[in-house]
XYZ file of N, CA and C in Angstrom:
147
model
N 112.948 95.285 104.094
C 111.834 94.472 104.522
C 111.232 95.041 105.803
N 109.922 94.916 105.940
C 109.221 95.421 107.109
C 109.724 94.773 108.392
N 109.997 93.482 108.354
C 110.485 92.787 109.540
C 111.783 93.367 110.059
N 112.681 93.766 109.164
C 113.947 94.362 109.580
C 113.729 95.714 110.245
N 112.777 96.480 109.746
C 112.463 97.774 110.353
C 111.851 97.560 111.731
N 110.886 96.651 111.839
C 110.231 96.373 113.121
C 111.209 95.821 114.152
N 112.191 95.052 113.700
C 113.181 94.472 114.605
C 114.275 95.466 114.972
N 114.264 96.643 114.368
C 115.277 97.644 114.659
C 116.594 97.418 113.937
N 116.599 96.535 112.937
C 117.825 96.244 112.202
C 118.120 97.286 111.122
N 117.086 97.952 110.643
C 117.219 99.013 109.642
C 116.309 100.165 110.033
N 116.692 101.382 109.682
C 115.814 102.517 110.004
C 114.574 102.519 109.117
N 113.464 102.912 109.685
C 112.257 103.055 108.884
C 112.313 104.331 108.064
N 112.691 105.411 108.726
C 112.855 106.702 108.064
C 114.171 107.302 108.548
N 114.795 108.087 107.721
C 116.019 108.763 108.132
C 115.821 110.262 108.266
N 114.627 110.750 107.917
C 114.276 112.155 108.125
C 112.761 112.263 108.279
N 112.288 113.288 109.006
C 110.843 113.430 109.247
C 110.013 113.609 107.978
N 110.606 114.075 106.897
C 109.865 114.302 105.666
C 109.599 113.049 104.855
N 110.203 111.934 105.234
C 110.004 110.686 104.507
C 108.718 110.006 104.957
N 108.124 109.219 104.057
C 106.902 108.473 104.335
C 107.163 106.992 104.112
N 106.668 106.162 105.022
C 106.788 104.717 104.871
C 105.507 104.197 104.238
N 105.637 103.424 103.173
C 104.500 102.783 102.519
C 104.720 101.280 102.614
N 103.706 100.573 103.106
C 103.836 99.134 103.286
C 102.575 98.450 102.765
N 102.743 97.467 101.915
C 101.621 96.705 101.368
C 101.620 95.322 102.010
N 100.668 95.080 102.897
C 100.587 93.810 103.617
C 99.387 92.979 103.177
N 98.981 93.108 101.935
C 97.807 92.376 101.477
C 98.157 90.941 101.119
N 97.201 90.065 101.311
C 97.353 88.708 100.824
C 97.607 87.643 101.862
N 98.257 87.959 102.973
C 98.583 86.932 103.960
C 98.056 87.392 105.324
N 96.898 86.878 105.701
C 96.236 87.296 106.934
C 97.065 87.084 108.184
N 97.807 85.990 108.263
C 98.597 85.722 109.463
C 99.692 86.776 109.630
N 100.236 87.290 108.542
C 101.222 88.365 108.636
C 100.566 89.642 109.141
N 99.337 89.907 108.712
C 98.618 91.085 109.183
C 98.402 91.022 110.687
N 98.017 89.860 111.189
C 97.789 89.689 112.626
C 99.099 89.857 113.390
N 100.180 89.289 112.897
C 101.481 89.418 113.558
C 101.933 90.874 113.584
N 101.749 91.587 112.488
C 102.125 92.996 112.437
C 101.274 93.818 113.401
N 99.982 93.545 113.464
C 99.103 94.266 114.387
C 99.493 94.001 115.833
N 99.834 92.762 116.168
C 100.276 92.445 117.527
C 101.545 93.203 117.882
N 102.475 93.300 116.953
C 103.713 94.021 117.205
C 103.438 95.503 117.427
N 102.588 96.083 116.608
C 102.240 97.498 116.767
C 101.599 97.736 118.129
N 100.651 96.900 118.511
C 99.987 97.069 119.806
C 100.979 96.924 120.957
N 101.896 95.980 120.856
C 102.902 95.794 121.904
C 103.807 97.015 121.997
N 104.188 97.562 120.865
C 105.050 98.748 120.862
C 104.321 99.948 121.460
N 103.017 99.989 121.304
C 102.226 101.075 121.887
C 101.980 100.863 123.374
N 102.309 99.687 123.877
C 102.123 99.406 125.292
C 100.704 99.037 125.662
N 99.864 98.727 124.680
C 98.469 98.409 124.959
C 98.207 96.911 125.038
N 99.143 96.104 124.616
C 98.937 94.653 124.633
C 100.274 93.956 124.510
N 100.318 92.716 124.917
C 101.498 91.884 124.726
C 101.318 91.108 123.428
N 102.384 90.887 122.673
C 102.230 90.112 121.435
C 101.841 88.672 121.729
N 100.984 88.131 120.892
C 100.565 86.737 121.022
C 101.649 85.841 120.451
N 101.854 84.668 121.040
C 102.880 83.754 120.499
C 102.485 83.177 119.163
């Protein structure tokens, strides 16, 4: 699950040659939460509650 990867509970990739594919269609609130997490990880914004 994407949440486990984002939380650091599971590796996203185990080698540089692997590609992560994620389908986040259908639930807008999940898209916003994922975008907030990405921005926070990049250091450009704090995640919204």
